[in-house]
Short mmCIF file of C-alpha atoms and ligand atoms in Angstrom, two decimals:
data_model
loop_
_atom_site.label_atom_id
_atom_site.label_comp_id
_atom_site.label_asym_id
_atom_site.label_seq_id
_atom_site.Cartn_x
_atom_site.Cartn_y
_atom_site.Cartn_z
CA UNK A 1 6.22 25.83 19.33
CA UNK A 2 8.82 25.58 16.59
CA UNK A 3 7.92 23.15 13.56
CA UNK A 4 10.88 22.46 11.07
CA UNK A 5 9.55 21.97 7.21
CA UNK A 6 6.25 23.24 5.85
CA UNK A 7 5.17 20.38 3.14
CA UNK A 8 2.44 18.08 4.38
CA UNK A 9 3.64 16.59 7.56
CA UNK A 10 4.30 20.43 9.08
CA UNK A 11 1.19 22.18 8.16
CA UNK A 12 -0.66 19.37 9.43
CA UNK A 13 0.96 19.37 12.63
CA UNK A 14 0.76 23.53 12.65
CA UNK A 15 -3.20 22.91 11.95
CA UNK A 16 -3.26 20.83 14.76
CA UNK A 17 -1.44 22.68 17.28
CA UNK A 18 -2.61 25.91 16.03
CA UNK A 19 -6.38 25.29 16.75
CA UNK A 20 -5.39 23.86 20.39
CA UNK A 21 -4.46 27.03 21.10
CA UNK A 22 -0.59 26.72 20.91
CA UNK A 23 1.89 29.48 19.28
CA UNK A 24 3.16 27.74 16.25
CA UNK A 25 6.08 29.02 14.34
CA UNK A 26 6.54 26.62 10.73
CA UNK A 27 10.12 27.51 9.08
CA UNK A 28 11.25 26.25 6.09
CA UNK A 29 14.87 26.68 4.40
CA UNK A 30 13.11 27.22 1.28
CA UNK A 31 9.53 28.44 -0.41
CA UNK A 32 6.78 26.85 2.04
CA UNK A 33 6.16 23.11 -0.60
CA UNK A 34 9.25 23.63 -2.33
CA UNK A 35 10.24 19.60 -0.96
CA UNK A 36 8.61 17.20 -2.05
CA UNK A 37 5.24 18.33 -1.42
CA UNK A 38 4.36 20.04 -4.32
CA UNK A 39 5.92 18.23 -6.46
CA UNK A 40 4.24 14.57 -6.56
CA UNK A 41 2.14 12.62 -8.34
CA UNK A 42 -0.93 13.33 -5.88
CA UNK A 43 -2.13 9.41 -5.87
CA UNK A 44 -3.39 9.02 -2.57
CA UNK A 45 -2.78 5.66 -1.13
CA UNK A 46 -2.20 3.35 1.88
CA UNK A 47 0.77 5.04 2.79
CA UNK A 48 3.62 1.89 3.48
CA UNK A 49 4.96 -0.41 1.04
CA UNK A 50 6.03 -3.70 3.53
CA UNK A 51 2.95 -6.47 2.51
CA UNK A 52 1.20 -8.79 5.30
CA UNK A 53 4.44 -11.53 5.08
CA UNK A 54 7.45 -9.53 5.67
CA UNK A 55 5.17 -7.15 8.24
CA UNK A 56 4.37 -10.73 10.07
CA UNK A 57 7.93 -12.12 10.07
CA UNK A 58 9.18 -9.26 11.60
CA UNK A 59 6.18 -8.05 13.89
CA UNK A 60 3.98 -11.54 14.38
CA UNK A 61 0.64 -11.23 13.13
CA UNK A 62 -1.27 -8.77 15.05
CA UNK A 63 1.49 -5.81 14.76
CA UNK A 64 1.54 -6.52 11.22
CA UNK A 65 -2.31 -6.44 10.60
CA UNK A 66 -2.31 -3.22 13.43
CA UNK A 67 0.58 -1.64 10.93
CA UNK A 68 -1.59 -2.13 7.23
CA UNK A 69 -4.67 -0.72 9.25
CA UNK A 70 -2.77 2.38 9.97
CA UNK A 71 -2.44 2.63 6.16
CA UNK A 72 -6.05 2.64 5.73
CA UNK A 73 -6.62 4.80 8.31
CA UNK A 74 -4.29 7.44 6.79
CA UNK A 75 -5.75 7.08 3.91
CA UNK A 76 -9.25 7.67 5.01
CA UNK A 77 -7.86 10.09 7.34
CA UNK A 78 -6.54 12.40 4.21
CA UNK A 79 -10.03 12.06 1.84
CA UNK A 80 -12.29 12.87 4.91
CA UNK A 81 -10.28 15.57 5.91
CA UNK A 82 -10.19 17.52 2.77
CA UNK A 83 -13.72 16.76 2.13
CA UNK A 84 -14.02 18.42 5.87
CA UNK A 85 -12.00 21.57 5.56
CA UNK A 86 -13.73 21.87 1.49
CA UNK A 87 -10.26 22.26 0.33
CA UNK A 88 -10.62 22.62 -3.29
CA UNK A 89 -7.44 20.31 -4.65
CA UNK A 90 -9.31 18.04 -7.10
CA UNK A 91 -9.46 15.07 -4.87
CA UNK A 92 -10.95 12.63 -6.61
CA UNK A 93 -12.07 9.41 -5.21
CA UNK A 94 -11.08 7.41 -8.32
CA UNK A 95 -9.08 4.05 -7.12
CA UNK A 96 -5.93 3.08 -7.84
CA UNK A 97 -4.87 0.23 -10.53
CA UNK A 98 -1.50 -1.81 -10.05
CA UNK A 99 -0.67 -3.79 -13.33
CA UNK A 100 1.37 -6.93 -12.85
CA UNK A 101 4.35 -7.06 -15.05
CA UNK A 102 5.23 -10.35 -15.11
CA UNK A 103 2.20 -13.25 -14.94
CA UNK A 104 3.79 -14.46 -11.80
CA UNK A 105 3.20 -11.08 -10.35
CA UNK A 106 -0.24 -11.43 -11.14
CA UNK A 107 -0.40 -14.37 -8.89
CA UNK A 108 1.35 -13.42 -6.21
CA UNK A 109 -1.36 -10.25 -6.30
CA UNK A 110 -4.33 -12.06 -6.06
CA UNK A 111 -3.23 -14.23 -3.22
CA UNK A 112 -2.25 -11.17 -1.14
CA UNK A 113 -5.42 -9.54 -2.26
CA UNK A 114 -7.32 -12.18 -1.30
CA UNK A 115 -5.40 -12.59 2.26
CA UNK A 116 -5.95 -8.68 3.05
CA UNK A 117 -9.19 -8.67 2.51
CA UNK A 118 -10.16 -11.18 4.91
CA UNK A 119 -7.29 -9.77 7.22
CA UNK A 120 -8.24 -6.38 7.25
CA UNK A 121 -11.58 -5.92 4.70
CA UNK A 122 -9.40 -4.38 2.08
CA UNK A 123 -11.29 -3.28 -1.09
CA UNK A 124 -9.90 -4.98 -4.20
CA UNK A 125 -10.33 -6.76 -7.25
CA UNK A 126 -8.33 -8.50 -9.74
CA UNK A 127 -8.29 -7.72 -13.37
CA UNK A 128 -7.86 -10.38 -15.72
CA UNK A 129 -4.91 -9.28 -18.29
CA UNK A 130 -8.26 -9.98 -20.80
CA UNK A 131 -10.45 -7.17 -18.99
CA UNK A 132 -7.60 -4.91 -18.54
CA UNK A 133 -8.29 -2.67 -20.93
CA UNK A 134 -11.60 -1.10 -19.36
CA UNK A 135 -8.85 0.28 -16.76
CA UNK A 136 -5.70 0.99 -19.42
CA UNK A 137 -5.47 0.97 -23.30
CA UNK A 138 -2.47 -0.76 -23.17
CA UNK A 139 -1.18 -4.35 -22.93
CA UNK A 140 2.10 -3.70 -20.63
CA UNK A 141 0.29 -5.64 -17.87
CA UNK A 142 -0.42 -9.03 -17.38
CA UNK A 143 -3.61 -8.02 -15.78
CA UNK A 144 -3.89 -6.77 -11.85
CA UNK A 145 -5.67 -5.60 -9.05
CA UNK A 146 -8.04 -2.66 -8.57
CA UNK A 147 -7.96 -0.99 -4.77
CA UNK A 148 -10.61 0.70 -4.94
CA UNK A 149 -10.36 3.12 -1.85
CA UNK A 150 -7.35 4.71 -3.20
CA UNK A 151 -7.84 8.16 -5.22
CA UNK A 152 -5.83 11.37 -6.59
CA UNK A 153 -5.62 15.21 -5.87
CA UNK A 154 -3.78 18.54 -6.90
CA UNK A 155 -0.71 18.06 -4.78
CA UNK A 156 -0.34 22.23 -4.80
CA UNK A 157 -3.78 22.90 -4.25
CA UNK A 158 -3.74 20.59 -1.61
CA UNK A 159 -0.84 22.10 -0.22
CA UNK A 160 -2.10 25.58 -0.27
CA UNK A 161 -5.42 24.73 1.33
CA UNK A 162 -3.51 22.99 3.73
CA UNK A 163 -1.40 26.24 4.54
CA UNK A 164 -4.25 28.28 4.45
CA UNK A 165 -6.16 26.56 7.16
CA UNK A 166 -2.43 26.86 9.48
CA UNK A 167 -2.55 30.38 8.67
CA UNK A 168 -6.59 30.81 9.59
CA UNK A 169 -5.77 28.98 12.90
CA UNK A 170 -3.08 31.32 13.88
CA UNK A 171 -0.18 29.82 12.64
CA UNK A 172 3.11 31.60 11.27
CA UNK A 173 4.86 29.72 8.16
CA UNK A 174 8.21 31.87 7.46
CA UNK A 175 9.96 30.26 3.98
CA UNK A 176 13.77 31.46 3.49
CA UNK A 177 14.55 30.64 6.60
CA UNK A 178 17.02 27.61 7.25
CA UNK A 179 17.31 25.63 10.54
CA UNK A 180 20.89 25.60 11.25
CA UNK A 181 20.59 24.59 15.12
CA UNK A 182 18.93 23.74 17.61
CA UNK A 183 19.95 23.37 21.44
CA UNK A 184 17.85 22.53 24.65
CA UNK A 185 18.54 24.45 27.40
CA UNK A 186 16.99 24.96 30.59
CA UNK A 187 14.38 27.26 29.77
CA UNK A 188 13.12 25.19 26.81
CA UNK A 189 14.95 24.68 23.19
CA UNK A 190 16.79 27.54 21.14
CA UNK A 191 15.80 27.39 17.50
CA UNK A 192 18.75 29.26 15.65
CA UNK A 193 17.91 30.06 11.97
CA UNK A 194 19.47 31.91 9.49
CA UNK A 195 17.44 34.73 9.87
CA UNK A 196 17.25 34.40 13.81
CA UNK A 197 17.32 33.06 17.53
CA UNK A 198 13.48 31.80 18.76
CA UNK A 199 12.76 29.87 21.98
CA UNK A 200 10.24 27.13 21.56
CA UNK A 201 8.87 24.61 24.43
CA UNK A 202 8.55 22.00 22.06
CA UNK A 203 9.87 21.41 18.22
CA UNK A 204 8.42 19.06 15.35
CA UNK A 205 11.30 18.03 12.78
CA UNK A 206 9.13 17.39 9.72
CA UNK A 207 11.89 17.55 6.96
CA UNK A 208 11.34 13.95 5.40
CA UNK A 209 13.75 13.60 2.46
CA UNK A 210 15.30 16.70 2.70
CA UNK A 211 16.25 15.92 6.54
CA UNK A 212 20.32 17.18 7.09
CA UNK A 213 22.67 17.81 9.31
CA UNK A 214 20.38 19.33 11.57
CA UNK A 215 19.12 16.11 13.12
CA UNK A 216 22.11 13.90 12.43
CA UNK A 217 20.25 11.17 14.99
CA UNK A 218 17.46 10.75 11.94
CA UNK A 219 19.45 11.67 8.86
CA UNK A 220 21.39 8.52 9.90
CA UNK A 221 18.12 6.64 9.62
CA UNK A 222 16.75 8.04 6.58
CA UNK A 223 18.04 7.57 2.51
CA UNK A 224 17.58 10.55 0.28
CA UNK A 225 16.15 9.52 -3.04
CA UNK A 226 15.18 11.58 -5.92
CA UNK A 227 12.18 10.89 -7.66
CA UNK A 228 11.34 12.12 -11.21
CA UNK A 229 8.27 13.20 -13.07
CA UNK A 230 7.24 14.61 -16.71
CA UNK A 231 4.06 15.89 -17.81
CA UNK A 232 3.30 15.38 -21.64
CA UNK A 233 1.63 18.41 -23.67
CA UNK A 234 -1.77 18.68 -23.94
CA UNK A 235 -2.88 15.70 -25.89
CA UNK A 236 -5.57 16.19 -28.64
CA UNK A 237 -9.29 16.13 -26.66
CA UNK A 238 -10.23 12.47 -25.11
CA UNK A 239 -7.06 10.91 -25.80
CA UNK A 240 -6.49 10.91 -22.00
CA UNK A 241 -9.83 9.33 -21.43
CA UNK A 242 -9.48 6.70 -23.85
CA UNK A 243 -5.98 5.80 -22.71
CA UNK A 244 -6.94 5.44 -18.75
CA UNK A 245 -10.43 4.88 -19.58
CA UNK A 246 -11.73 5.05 -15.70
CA UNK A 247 -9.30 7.62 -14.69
CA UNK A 248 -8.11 5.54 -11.89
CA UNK A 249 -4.51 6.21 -10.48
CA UNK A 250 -2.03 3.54 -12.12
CA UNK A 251 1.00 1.78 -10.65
CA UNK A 252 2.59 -1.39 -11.13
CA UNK A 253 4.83 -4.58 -9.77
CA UNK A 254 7.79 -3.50 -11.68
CA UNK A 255 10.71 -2.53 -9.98
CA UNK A 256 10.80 0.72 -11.99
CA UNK A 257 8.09 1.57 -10.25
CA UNK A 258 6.64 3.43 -12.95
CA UNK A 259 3.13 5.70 -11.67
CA UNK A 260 0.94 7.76 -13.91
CA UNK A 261 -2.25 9.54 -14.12
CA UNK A 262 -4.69 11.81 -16.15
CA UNK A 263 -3.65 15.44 -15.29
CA UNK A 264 -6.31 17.01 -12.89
CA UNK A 265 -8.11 18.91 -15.98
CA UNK A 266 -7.95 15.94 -17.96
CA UNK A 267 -5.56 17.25 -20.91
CA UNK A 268 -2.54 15.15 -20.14
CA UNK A 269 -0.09 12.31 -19.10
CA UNK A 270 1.48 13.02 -15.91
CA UNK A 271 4.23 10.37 -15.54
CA UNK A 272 6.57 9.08 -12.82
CA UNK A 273 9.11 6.87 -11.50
CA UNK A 274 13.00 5.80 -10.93
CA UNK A 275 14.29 6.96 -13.53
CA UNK A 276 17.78 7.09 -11.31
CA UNK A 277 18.55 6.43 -7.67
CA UNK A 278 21.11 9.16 -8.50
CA UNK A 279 20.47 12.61 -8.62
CA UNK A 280 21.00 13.44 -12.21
CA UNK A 281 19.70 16.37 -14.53
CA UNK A 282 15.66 16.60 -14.77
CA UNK A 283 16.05 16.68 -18.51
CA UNK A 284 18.14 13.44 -18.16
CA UNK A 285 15.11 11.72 -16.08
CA UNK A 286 12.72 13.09 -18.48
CA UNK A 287 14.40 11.01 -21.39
CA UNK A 288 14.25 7.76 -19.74
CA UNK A 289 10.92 8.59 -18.15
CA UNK A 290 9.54 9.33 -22.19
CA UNK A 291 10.95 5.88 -23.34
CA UNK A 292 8.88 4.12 -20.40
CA UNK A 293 5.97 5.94 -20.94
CA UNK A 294 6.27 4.89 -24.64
CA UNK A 295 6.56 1.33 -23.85
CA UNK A 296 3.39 1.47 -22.11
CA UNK A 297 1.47 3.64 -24.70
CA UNK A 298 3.47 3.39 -27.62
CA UNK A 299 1.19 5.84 -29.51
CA UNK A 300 2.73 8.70 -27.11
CA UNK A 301 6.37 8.20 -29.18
CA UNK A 302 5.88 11.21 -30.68
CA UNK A 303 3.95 13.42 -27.89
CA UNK A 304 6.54 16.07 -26.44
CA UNK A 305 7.70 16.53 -22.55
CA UNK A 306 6.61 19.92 -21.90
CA UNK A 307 7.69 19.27 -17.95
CA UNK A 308 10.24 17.34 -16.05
CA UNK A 309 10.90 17.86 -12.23
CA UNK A 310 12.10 15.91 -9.73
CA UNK A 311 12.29 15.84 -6.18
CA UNK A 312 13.29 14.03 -3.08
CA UNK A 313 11.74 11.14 -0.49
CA UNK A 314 13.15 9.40 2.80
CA UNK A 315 13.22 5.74 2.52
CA UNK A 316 13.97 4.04 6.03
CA UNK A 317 15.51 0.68 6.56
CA UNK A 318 12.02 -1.05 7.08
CA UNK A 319 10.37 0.80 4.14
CA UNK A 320 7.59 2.08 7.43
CA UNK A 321 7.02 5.58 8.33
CA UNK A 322 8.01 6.25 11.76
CA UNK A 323 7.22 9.60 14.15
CA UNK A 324 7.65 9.65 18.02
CA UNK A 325 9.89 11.56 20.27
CA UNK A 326 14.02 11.74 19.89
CA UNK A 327 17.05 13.88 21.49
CA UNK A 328 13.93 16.05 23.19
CA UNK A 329 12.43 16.54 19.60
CA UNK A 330 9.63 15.52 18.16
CA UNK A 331 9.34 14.01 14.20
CA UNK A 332 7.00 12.57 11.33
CA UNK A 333 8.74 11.23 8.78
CA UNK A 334 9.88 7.88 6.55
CA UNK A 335 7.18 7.67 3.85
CA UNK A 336 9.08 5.90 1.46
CA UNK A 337 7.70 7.71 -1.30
CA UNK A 338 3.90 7.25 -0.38
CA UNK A 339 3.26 10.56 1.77
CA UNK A 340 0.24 12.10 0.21
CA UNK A 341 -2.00 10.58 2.41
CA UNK A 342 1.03 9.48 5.42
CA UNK A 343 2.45 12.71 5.72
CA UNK A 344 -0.95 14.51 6.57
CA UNK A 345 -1.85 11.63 8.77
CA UNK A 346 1.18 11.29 11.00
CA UNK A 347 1.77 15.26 11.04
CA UNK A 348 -1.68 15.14 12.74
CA UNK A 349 -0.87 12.34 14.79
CA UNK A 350 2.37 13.73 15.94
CA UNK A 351 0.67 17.20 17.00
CA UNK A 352 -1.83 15.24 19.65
CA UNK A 353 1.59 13.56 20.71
CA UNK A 354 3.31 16.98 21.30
CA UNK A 355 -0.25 17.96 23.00
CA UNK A 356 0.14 14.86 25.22
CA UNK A 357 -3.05 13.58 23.97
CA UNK A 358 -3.50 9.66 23.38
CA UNK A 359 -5.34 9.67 20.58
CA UNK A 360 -1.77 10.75 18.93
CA UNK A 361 -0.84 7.22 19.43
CA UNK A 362 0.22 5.32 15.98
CA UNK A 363 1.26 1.51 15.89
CA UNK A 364 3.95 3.04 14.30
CA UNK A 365 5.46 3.92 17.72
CA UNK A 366 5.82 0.29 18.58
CA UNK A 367 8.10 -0.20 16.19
CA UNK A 368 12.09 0.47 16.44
CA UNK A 369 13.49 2.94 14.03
CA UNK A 370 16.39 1.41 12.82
CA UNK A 371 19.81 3.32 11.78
CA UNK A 372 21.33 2.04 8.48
CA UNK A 373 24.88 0.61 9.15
CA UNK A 374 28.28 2.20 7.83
CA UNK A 375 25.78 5.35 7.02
CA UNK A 376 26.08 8.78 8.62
CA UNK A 377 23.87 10.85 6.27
CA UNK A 378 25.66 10.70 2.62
CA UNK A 379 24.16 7.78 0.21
CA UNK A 380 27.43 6.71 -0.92
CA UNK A 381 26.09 3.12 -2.07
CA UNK A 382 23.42 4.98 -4.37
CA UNK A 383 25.85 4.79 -7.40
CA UNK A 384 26.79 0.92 -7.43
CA UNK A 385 22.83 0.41 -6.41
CA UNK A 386 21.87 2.29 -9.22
CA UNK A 387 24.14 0.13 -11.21
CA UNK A 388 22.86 -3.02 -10.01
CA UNK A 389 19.28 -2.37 -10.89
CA UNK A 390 20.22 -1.10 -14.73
CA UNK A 391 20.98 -4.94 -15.09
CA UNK A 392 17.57 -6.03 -13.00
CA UNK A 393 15.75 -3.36 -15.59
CA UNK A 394 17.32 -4.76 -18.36
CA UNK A 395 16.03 -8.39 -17.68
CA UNK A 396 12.62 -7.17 -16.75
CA UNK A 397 12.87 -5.60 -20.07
CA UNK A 398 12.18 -1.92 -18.85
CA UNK A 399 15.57 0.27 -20.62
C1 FAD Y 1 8.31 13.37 -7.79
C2 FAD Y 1 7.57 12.84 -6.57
C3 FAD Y 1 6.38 12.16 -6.74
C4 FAD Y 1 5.68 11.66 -5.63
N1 FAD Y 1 4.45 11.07 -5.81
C5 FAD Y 1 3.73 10.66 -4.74
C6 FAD Y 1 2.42 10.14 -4.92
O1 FAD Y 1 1.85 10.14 -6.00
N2 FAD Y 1 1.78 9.67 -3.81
C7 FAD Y 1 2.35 9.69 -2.55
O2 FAD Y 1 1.73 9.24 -1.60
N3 FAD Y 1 3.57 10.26 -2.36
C8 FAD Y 1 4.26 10.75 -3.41
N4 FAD Y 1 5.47 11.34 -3.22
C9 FAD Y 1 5.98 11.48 -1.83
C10 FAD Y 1 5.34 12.67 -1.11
O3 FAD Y 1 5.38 13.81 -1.92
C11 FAD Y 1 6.10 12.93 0.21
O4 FAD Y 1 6.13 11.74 0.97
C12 FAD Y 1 5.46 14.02 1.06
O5 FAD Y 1 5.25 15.19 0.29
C13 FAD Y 1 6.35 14.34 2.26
O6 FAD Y 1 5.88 15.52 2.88
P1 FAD Y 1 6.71 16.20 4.05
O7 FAD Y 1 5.96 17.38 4.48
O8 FAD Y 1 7.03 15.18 5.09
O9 FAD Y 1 8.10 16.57 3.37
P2 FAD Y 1 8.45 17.69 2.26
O10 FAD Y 1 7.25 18.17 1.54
O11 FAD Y 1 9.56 17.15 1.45
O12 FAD Y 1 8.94 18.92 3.13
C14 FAD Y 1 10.12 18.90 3.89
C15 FAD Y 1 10.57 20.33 4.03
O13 FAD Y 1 11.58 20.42 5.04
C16 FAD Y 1 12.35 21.56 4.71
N5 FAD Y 1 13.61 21.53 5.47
C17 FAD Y 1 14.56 20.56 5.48
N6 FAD Y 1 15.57 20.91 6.32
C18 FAD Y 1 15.25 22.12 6.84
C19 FAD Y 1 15.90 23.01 7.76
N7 FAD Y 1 17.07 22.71 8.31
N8 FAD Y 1 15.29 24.17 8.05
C20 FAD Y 1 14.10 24.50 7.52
N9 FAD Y 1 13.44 23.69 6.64
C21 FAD Y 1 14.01 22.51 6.30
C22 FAD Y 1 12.54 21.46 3.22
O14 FAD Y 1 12.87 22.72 2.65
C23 FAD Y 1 11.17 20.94 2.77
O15 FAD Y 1 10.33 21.97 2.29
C24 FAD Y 1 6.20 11.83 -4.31
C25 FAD Y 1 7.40 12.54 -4.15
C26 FAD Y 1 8.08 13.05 -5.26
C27 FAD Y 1 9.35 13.81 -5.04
#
């Protein structure tokens, strides 16, 4: 059993097949987290971005509310399981809160917050722009909405415990090595690496926004995307406190997309977002990420960047995850930038597939995975896109 990437989708698989007694072999072309893995914000949420309207115009009703469960289910599914396996990654069951940027967004919040949680019991509650500063010091926000399920983590100490328990379970993760091919045959599929020819019965592709020419069949499906993040320097003691006063993870309506956080030991500002749909220098991102970081806590204008990374996610055409089996392989992948909690979930979920169990079943499945047109694998419309949203930031008053 072959699995291809070793962030949170392939150790979670590994885990999976490992303890049902299969021979699991993880490669990855680089250090074992070295995609996206390590490198995110660690705000655990419901995992898809498509709300109850579009998911019911496209799905009818019942897919739709079957697809947001799934959300909360991963969700759940990521807390209880670190709790389970007492992985030590600072998960923290804090809650999440999304200010509105515009007072219309604010509306439109607290009638979808009020439709999910009659739909599917969501736990949420709006804040008043005049209450909002128990949750921020800042007055960015025209108030918004508090879900209160949603929490935070260490994304490397979650990824380590995570590779630890693959290991324990009799699992092999080898970094350095790159995929380059992979051919079924007769007696089952040839995995040729750089470093290598293995036979596998099955394989897992679990390469998310780093997916290449290996699988051309899903690289045609999926849009690389960098995302950027700073950390500030340690900030004088209780400045974090005061400044996200109930440590919750923070997000908002924006199109920036701007998401922030206390630092797990409480001593800084750990700030992301688009700061380009291009791939441009980390230093680069880290200057536009300072200046929207100021805007929202204006007293940080003089704090220093100590940090800047960035790295990349898979957006699909319908913004929803999608895993099943393709070409005789199996994948997880499609988070649209919200895999803490997905990619765990649906790595699991695709190991009781491979395992033939139905448990592995995800509403996910029922839904088509769409290629994008005129698109073989290179983002060529990523420039004029980025483009196109420096005006939308400019009139939403975010550059
Ligand atoms: C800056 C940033 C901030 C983020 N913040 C959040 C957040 O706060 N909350 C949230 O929910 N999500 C967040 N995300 C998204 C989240 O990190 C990802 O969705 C998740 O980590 C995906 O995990 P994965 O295992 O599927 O993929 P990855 O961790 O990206 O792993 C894929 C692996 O596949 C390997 N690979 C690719 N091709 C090959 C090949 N041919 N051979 C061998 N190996 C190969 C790569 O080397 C890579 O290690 C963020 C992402 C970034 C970049």
């Amino acid at each position: 059993m072959a699995v291809v990437g070793a962030g949170f989708t392939g150790l979670s698989a590994a885990l999976e097949l490992a303890r049902a007694g299969r021979s699991v072999l993880v490669l990855d072309a680089g250090a074992p987290g070295e995609g996206a893995s390590t490198r995110n914000g660690g705000m655990i949420g419901s995992g898809h971005r498509v709300g109850l309207a579009r998911l019911t115009r496209r799905y009818g009703r019942q897919t739709a509310l079957m697809l947001l469960k799934e959300g909360l289910a991963a969700q759940d599914f990521a807390m209880e399981f670190i709790e389970r396996e007492k992985i030590a990654c600072d998960l923290a069951r804090t809650g999440r809160f999304r200010g509105a940027w515009r007072a219309a967004h604010y509306e439109a919040m607290g009638r979808e917050t009020d439709e999910l949680r009659q739909a599917i019991g969501l736990e949420a509650d709006m804040v008043p722009r005049a209450e909002q500063h128990r949750e921020i010091a800042s007055d960015a926000y025209h108030g918004g909405v508090v879900y209160h399920r949603h929490g935070g983590l260490h994304p490397g100490l979650f990824h380590k415990g995570l590779m630890e328990r693959a290991l324990a379970a009799g699992g092999t993760v080898a970094g350095s090595t790159p995929v380059t091919a992979i051919a079924r045959g007769a007696g089952g599929i040839q995995v040729q690496t750089a470093r290598g020819r293995i036979a596998a019965r099955d394989v897992v592709v679990a390469t998310n926004g780093y997916t290449g020419p290996l699988t051309p069949g899903l690289r045609r499906r999926l849009i690389p995307v960098p995302s950027y993040m700073i950390a500030t320097e340690p900030l004088p003691p209780g400045t974090v406190e005061r400044l996200i006063p109930g440590g919750r993870m923070i997000v908002e309506s924006r199109s920036r997309h701007c998401y922030y956080r206390q630092s797990p030991d409480k001593t800084r500002i750990l700030f992301g977002g688009r700061a380009s749909l291009t791939t441009i220098d980390p230093r680069a991102g880290a200057g536009i990420l300072h200046r929207l970081m100021t805007g929202v806590f204006p007293e940080l204008s003089e704090v220093k960047v100590t940090h800047a990374w960035r790295g990349f996610v898979a957006f699909s055409r319908d913004y929803l995850p999608h895993l099943g089996p393709r070409d005789g392989l199996h994948y997880a992948l499609g988070y649209n930038g919200s895999g803490v909690a997905m990619a765990p979930y649906l790595g699991h979920k695709i190991a009781l597939q491979v395992l033939g169990r139905p448990e592995g079943r995800s509403p996910f499945d029922a839904t088509a995975f769409p290629a994008i047109p005129f698109y073989t694998g290179r983002p060529w419309f990523l420039p004029p896109m980025e483009l196109a949203y420096r005006w939308r930031d400019r009139r939403e008053g975010s550059r």
